[in-house]
PDB file of C-alpha atoms and ligand atoms in Angstrom:
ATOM      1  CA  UNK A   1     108.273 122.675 195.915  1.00  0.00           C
ATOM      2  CA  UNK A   2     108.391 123.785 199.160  1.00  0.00           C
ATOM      3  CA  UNK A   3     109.879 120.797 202.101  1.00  0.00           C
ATOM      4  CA  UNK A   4     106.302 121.070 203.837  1.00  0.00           C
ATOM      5  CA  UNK A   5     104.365 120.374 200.565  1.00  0.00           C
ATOM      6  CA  UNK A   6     106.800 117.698 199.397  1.00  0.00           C
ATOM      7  CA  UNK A   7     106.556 116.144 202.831  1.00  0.00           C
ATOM      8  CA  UNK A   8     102.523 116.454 202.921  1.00  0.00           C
ATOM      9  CA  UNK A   9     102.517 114.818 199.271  1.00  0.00           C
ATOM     10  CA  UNK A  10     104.795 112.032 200.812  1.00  0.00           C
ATOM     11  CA  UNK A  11     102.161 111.220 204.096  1.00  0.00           C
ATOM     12  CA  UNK A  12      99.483 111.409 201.826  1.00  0.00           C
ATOM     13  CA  UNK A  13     100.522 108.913 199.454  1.00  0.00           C
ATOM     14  CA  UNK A  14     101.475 106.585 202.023  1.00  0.00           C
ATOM     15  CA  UNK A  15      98.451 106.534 203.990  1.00  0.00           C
ATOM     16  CA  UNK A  16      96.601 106.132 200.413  1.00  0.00           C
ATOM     17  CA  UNK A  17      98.721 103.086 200.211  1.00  0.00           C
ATOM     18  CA  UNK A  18      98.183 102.103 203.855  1.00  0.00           C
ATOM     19  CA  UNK A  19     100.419 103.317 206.378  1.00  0.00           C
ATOM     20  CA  UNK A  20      98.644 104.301 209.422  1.00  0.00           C
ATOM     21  CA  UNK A  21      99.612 107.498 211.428  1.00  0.00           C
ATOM     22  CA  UNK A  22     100.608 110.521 208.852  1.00  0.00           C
ATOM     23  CA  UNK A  23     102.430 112.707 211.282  1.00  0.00           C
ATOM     24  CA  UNK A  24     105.492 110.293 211.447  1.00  0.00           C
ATOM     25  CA  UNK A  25     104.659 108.076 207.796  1.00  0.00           C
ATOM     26  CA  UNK A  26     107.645 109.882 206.543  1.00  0.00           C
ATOM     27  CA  UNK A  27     109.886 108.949 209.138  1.00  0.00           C
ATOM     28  CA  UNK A  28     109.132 105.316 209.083  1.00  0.00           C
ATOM     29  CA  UNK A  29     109.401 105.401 205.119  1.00  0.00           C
ATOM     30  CA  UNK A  30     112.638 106.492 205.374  1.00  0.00           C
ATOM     31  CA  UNK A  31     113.628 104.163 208.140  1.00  0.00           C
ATOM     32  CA  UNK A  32     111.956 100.827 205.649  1.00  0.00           C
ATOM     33  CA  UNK A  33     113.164 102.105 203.029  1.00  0.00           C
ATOM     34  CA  UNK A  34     111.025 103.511 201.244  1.00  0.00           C
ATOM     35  CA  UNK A  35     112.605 106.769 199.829  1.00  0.00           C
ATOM     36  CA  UNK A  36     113.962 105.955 196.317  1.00  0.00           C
ATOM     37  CA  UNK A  37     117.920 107.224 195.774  1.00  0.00           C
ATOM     38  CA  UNK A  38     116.181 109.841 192.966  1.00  0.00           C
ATOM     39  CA  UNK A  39     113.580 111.119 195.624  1.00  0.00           C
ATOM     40  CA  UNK A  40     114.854 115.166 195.702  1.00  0.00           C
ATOM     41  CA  UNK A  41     115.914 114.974 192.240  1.00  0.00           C
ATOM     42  CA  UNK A  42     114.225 115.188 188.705  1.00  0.00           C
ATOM     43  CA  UNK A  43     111.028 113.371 189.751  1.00  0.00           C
ATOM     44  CA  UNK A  44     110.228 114.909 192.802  1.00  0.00           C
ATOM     45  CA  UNK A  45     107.646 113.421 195.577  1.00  0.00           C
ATOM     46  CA  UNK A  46     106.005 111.500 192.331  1.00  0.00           C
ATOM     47  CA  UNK A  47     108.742 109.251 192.177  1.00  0.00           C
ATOM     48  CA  UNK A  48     108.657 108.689 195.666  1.00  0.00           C
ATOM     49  CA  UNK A  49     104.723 107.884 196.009  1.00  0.00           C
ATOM     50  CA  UNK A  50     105.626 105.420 193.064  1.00  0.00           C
ATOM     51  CA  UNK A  51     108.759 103.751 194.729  1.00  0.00           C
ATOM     52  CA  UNK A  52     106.892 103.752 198.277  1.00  0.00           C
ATOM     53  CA  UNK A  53     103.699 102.234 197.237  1.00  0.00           C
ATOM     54  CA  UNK A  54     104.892  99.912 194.962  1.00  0.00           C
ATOM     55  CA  UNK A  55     107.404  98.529 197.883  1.00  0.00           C
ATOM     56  CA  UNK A  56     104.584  98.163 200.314  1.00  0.00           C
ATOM     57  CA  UNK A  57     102.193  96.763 198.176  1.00  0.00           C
ATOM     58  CA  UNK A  58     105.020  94.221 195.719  1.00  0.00           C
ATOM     59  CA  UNK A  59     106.864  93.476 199.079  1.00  0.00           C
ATOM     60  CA  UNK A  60     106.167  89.801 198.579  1.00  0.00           C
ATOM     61  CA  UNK A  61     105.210  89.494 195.373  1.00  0.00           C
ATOM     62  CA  UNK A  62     105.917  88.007 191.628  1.00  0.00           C
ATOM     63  CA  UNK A  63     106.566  89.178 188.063  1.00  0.00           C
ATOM     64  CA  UNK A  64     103.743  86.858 185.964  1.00  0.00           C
ATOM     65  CA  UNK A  65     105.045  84.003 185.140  1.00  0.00           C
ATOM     66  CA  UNK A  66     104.002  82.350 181.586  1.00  0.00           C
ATOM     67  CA  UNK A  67     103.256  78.287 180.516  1.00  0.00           C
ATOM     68  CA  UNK A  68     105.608  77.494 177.763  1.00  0.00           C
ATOM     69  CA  UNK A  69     102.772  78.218 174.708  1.00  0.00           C
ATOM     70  CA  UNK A  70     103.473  81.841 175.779  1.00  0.00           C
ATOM     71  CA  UNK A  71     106.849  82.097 174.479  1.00  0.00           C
ATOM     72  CA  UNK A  72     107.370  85.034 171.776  1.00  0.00           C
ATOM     73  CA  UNK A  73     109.525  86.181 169.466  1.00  0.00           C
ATOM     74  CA  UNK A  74     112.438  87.486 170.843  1.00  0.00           C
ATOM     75  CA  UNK A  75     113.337  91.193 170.016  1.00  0.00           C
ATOM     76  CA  UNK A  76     116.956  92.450 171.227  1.00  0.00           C
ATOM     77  CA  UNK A  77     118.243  96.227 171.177  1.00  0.00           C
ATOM     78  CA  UNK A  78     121.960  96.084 171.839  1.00  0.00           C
ATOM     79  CA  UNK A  79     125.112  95.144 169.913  1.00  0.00           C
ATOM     80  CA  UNK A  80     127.206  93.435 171.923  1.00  0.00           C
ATOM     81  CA  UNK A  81     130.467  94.886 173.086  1.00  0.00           C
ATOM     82  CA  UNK A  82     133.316  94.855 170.559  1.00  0.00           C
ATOM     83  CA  UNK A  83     136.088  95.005 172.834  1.00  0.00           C
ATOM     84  CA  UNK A  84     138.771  92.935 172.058  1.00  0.00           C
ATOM     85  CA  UNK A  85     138.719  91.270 176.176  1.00  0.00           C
ATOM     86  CA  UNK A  86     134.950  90.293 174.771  1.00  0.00           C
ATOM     87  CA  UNK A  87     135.987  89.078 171.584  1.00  0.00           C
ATOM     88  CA  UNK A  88     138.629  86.549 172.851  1.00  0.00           C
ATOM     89  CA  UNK A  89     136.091  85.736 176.093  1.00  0.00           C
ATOM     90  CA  UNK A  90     133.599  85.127 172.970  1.00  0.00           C
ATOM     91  CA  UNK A  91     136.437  82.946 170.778  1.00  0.00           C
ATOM     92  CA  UNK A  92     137.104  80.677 174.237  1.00  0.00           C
ATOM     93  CA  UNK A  93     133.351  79.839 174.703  1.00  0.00           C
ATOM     94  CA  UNK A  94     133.166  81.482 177.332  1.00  0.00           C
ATOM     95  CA  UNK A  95     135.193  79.699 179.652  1.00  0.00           C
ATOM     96  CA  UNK A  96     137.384  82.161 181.193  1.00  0.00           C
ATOM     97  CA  UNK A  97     133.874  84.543 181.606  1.00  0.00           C
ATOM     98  CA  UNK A  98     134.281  85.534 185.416  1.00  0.00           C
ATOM     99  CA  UNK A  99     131.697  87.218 187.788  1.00  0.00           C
ATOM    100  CA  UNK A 100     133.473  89.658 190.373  1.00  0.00           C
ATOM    101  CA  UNK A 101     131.759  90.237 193.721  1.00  0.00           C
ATOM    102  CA  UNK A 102     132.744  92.563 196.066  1.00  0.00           C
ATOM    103  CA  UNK A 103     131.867  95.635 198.132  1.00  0.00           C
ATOM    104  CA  UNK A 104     130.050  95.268 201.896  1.00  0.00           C
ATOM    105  CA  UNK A 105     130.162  91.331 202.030  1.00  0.00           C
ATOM    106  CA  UNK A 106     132.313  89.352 204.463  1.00  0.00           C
ATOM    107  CA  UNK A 107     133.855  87.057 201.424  1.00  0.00           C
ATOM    108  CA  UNK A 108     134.046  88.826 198.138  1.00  0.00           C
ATOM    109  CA  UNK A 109     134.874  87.331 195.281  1.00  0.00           C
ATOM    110  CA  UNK A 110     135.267  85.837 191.815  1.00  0.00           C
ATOM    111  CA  UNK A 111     133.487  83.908 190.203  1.00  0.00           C
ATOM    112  CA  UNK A 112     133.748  81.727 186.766  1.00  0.00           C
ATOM    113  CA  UNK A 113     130.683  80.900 184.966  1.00  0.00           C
ATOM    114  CA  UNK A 114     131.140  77.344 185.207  1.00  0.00           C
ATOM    115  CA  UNK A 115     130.889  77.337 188.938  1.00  0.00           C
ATOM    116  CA  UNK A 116     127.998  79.658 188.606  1.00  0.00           C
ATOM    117  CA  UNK A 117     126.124  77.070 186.576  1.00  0.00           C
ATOM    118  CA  UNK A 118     126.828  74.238 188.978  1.00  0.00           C
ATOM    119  CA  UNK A 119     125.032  76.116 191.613  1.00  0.00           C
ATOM    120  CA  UNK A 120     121.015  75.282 191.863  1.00  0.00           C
ATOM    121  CA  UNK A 121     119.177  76.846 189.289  1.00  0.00           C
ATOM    122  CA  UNK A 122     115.579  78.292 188.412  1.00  0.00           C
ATOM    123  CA  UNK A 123     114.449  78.723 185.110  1.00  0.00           C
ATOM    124  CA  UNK A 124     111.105  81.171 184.589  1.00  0.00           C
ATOM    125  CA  UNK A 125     109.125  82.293 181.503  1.00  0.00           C
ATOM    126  CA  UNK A 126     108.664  86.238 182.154  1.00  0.00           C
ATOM    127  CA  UNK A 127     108.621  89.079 179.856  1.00  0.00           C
ATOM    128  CA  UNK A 128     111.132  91.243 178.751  1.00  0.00           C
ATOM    129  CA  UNK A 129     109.760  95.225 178.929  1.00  0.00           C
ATOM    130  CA  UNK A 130     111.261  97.636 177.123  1.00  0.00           C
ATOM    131  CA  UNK A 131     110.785 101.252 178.440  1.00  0.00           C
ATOM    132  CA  UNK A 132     110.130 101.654 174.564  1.00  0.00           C
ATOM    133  CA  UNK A 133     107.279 100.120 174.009  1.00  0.00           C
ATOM    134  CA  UNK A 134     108.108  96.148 173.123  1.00  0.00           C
ATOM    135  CA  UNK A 135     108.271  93.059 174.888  1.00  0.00           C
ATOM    136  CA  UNK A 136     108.671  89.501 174.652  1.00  0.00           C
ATOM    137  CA  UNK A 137     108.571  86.600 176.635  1.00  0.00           C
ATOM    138  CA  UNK A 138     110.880  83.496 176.760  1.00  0.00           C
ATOM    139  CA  UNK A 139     112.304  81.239 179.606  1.00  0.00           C
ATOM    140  CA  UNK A 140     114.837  82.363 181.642  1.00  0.00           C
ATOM    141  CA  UNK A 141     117.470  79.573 183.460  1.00  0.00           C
ATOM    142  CA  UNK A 142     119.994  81.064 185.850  1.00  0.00           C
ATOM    143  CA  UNK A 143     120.917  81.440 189.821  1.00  0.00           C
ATOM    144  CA  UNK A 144     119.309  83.229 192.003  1.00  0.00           C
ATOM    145  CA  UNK A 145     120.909  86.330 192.743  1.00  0.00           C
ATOM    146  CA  UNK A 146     120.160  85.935 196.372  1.00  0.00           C
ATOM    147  CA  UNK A 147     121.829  82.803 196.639  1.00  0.00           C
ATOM    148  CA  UNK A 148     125.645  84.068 195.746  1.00  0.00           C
ATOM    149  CA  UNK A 149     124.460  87.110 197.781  1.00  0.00           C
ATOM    150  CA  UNK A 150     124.212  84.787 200.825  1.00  0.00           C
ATOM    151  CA  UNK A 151     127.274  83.092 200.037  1.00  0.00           C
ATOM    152  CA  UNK A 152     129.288  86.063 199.929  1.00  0.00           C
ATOM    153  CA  UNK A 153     127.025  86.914 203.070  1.00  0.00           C
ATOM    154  CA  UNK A 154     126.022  90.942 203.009  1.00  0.00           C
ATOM    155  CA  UNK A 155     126.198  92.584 205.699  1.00  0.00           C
ATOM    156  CA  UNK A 156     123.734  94.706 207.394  1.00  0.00           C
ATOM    157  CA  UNK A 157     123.787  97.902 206.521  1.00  0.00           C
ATOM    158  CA  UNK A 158     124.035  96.806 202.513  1.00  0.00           C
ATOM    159  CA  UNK A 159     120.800  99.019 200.850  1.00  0.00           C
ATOM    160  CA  UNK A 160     122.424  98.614 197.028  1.00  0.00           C
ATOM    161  CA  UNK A 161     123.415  96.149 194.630  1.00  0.00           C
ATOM    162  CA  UNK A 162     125.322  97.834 191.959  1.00  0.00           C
ATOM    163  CA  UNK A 163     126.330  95.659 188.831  1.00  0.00           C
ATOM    164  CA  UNK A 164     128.569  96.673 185.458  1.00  0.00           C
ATOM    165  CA  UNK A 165     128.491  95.297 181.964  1.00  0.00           C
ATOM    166  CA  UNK A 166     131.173  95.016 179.165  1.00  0.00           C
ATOM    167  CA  UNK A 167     129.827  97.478 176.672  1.00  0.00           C
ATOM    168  CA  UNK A 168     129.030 101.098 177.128  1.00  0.00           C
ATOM    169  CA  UNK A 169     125.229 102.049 177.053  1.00  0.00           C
ATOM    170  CA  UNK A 170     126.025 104.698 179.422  1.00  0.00           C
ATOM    171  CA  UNK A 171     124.979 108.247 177.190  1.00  0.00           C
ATOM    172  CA  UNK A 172     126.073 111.222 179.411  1.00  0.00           C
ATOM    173  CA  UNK A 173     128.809 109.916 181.708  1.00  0.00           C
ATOM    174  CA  UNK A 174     132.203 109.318 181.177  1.00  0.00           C
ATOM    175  CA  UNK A 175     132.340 105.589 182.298  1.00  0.00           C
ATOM    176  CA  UNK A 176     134.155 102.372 181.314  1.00  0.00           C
ATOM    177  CA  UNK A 177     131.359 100.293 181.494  1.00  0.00           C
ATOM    178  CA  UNK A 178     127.856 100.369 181.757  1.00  0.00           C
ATOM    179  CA  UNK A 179     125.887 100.406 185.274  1.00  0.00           C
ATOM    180  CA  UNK A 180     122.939  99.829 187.605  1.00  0.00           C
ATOM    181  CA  UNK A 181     121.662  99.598 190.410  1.00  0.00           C
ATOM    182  CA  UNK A 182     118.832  97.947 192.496  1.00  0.00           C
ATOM    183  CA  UNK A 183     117.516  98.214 196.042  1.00  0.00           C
ATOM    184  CA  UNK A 184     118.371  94.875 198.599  1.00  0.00           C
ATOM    185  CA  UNK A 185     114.686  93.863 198.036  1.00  0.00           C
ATOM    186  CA  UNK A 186     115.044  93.454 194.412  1.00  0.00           C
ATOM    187  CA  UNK A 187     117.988  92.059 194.194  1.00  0.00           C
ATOM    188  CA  UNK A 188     116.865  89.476 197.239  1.00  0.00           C
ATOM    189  CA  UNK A 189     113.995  88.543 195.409  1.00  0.00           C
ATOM    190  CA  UNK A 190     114.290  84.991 194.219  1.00  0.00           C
ATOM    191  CA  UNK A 191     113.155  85.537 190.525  1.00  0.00           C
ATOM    192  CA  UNK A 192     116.263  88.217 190.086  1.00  0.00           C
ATOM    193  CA  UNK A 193     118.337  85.691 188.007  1.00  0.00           C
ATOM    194  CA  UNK A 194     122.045  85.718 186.824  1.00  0.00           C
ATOM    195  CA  UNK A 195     120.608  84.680 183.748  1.00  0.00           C
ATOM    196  CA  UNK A 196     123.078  82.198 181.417  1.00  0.00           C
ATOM    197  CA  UNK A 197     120.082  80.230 179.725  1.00  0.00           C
ATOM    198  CA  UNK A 198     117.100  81.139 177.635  1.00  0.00           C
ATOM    199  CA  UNK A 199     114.754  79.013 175.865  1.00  0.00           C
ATOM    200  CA  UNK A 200     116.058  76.216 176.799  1.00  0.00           C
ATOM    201  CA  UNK A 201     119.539  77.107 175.428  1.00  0.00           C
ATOM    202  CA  UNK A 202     122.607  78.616 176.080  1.00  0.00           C
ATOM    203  CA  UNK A 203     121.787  82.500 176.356  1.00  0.00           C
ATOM    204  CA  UNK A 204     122.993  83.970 172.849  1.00  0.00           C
ATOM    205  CA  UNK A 205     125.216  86.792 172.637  1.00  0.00           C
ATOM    206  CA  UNK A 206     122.636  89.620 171.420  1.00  0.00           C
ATOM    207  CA  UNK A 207     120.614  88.872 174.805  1.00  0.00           C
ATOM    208  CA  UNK A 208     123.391  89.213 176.909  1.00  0.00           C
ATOM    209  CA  UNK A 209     125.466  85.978 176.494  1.00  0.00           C
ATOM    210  CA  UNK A 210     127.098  84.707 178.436  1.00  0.00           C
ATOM    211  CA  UNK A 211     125.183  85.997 181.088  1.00  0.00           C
ATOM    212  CA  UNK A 212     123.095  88.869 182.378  1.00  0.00           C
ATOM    213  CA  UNK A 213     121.063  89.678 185.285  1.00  0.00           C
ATOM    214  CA  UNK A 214     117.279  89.496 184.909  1.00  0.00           C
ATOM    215  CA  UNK A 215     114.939  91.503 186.988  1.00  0.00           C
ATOM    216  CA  UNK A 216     111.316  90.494 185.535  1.00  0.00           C
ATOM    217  CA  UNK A 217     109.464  92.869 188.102  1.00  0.00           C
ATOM    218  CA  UNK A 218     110.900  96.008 186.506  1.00  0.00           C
ATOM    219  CA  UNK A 219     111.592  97.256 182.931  1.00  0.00           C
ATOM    220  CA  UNK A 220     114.220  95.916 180.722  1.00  0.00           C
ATOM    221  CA  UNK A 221     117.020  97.970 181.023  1.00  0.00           C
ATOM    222  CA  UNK A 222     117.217  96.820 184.690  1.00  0.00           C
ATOM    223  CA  UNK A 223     118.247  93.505 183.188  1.00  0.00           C
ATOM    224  CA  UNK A 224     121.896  94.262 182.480  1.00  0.00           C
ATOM    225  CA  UNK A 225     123.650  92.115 179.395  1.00  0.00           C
ATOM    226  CA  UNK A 226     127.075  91.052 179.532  1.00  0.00           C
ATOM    227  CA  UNK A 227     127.416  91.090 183.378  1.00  0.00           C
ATOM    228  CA  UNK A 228     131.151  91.093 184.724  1.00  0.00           C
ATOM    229  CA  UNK A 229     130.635  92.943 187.961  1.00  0.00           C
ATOM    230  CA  UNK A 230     128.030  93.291 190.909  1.00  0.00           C
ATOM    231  CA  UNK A 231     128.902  95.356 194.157  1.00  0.00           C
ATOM    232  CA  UNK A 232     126.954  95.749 197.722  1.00  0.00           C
ATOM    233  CA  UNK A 233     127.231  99.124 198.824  1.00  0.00           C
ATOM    234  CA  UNK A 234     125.293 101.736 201.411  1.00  0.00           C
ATOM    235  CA  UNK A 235     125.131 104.541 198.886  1.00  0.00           C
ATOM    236  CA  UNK A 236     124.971 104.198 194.940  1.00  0.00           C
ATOM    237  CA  UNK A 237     127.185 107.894 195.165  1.00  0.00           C
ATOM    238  CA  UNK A 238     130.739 107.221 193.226  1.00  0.00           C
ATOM    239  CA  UNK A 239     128.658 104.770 191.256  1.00  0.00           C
ATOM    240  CA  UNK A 240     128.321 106.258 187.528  1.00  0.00           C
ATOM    241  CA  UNK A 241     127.343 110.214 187.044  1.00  0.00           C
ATOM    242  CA  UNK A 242     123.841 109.242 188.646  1.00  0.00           C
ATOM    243  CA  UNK A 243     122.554 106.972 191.231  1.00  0.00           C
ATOM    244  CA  UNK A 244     124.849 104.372 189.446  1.00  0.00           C
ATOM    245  CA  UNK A 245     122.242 104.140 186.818  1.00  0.00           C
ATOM    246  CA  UNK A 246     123.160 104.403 182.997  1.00  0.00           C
ATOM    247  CA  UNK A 247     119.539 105.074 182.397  1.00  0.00           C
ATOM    248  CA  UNK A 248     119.134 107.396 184.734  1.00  0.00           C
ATOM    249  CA  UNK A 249     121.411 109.477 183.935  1.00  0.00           C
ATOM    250  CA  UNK A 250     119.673 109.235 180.190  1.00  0.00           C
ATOM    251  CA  UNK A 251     116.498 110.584 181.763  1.00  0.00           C
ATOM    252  CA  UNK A 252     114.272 107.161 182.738  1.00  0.00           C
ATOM    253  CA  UNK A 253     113.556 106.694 186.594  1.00  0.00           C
ATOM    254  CA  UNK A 254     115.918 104.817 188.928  1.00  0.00           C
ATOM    255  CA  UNK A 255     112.961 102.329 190.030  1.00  0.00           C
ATOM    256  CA  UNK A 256     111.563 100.756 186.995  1.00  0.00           C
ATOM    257  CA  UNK A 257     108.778  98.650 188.868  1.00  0.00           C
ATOM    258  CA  UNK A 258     105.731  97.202 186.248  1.00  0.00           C
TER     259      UNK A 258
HETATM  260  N1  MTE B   1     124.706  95.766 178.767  1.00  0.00           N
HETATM  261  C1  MTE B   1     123.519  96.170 178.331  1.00  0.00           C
HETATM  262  N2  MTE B   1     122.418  95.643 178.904  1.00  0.00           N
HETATM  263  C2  MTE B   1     121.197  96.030 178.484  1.00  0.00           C
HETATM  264  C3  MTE B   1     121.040  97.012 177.471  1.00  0.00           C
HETATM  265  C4  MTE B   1     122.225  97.536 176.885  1.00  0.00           C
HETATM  266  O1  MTE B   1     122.193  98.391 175.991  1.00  0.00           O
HETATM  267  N3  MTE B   1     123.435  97.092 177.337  1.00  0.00           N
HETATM  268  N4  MTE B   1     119.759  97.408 177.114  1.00  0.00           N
HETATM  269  C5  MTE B   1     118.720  97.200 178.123  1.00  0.00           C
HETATM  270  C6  MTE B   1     117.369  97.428 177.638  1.00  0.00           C
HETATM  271  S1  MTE B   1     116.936  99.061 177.418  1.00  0.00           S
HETATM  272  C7  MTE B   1     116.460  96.421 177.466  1.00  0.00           C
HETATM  273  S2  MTE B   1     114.848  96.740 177.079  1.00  0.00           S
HETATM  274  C8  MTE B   1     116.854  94.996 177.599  1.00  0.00           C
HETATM  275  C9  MTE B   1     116.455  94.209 176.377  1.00  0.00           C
HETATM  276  O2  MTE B   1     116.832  92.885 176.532  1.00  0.00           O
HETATM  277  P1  MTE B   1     116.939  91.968 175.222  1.00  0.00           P
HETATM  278  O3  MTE B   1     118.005  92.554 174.365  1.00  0.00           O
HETATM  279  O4  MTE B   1     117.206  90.584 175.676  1.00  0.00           O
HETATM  280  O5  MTE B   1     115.616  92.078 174.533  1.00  0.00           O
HETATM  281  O6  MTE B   1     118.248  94.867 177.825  1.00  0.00           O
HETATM  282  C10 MTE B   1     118.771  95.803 178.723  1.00  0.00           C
HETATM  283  N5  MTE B   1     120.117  95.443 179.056  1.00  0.00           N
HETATM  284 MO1   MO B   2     114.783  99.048 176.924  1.00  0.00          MO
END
């Protein structure tokens, strides 16, 4: 597709979704960000209309939340790592389970657990939704990923959150350790939880235990088990083979909004 035709598809969609003034829509999107990382690549100006939109018109809003009589059955769809560093994390309870933060913030950092937990906590019933088709929903106790965010104060020009796992559900790329990535919005937003409880108890291993990030307002394989690692950076380039996304580089979009 031709630059002027991508570029016409862009304005339209954005006036559609309600940004006056066509002839410099595209500018501004790019300066609010509002040009996903995967905009020129496999999905084209669709992906863009969908990432655009969807930030103008979920700017300030919620995942559903649920009353307690909601609660499902929970389904899970990864082993849990089998490294031996898990294992004897696993065989300590956990206790030695440390959160690394680093990248464009004035005081990175690591973090154990334990401190995590004594932070102020929200717990949420959302729903888990898989790109394949299930979903469940259960309550959700953890920090608000804003709030260490703040503490390790990001600076400015920050645009990505990057975070890493223990296992591997990476497909095509060569990495350590799984990966992905979510705009400053997202991971802002105060129902974006490092996750450590669920139903009321501690969150078991299969779901990510000891803790995992949950990001109710897009599909489930944003919601990364077995969390170790979460960098701020400018660009998600360096991060993974693609846009610091496991998933994307299996073929699913970098912005899973529902
Ligand atoms: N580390 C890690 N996190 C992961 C996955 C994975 O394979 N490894 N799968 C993702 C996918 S595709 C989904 S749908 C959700 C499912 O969460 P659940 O296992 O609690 O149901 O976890 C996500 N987080
Ligand atoms: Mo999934």
């Amino acid at each position: 597709m031709s630059k002027l035709s991508r570029r016409k598809l862009l304005t339209a969609g954005l006036a559609a979704a309600g940004v006056p003034g066509l002839g410099i829509a595209a500018r501004l999107a790019n300066r609010y960000g509002l040009i996903p990382p995967d905009h020129g690549g496999l999905f084209g100006p669709g992906q863009t209309l969908t990432y655009a939109s969807q930030r103008l018109l979920t700017r300030n809003t919620f995942a559903r939340e649920f009353s307690p009589k909601d609660i499902s059955t929970p389904c899970f769809n990864a082993k849990p790592p089998t490294s031996e560093d898990f294992q004897r994390l696993r065989a300590g309870g956990f206790a030695d389970w440390r959160i690394q933060l680093d990248g464009m913030v004035s005081r990175p950092g690591s973090y154990l657990l334990s401190e995590i937990k004594k932070l102020p906590a929200r717990s949420q019933i959302t729903e888990v939704a898989c790109e394949e088709g299930w979903s469940f929903i259960a309550e959700w106790t953890g920090l608000p990923l804003a709030h260490l965010l703040e503490e390790a104060g990001t600076l400015p020009q920050a645009k990505y959150v990057v975070y890493f796992s223990m296992d591997h559900f990476s497909m095509n790329s060569n990495d350590e350790v799984s990966v992905e990535s979510i705009d400053m919005d997202e991971a802002l937003h105060p129902q974006t939880l490092l996750t450590y409880g669920m139903n009321g108890a501690e969150l078991p291993v299969p779901h990510g235990g000891p803790v995992r990030l949950r990001v109710p307002r897009q599909l489930g394989y944003k919601s990364v088990k077995w969390m170790t690692r979460i960098t701020v950076t400018d660009t998600l380039k360096g991060f993974g083979a693609r846009l610091g996304s496991a998933d994307v580089e299996a073929g699913y979009q970098w912005y899973a909004g529902i």
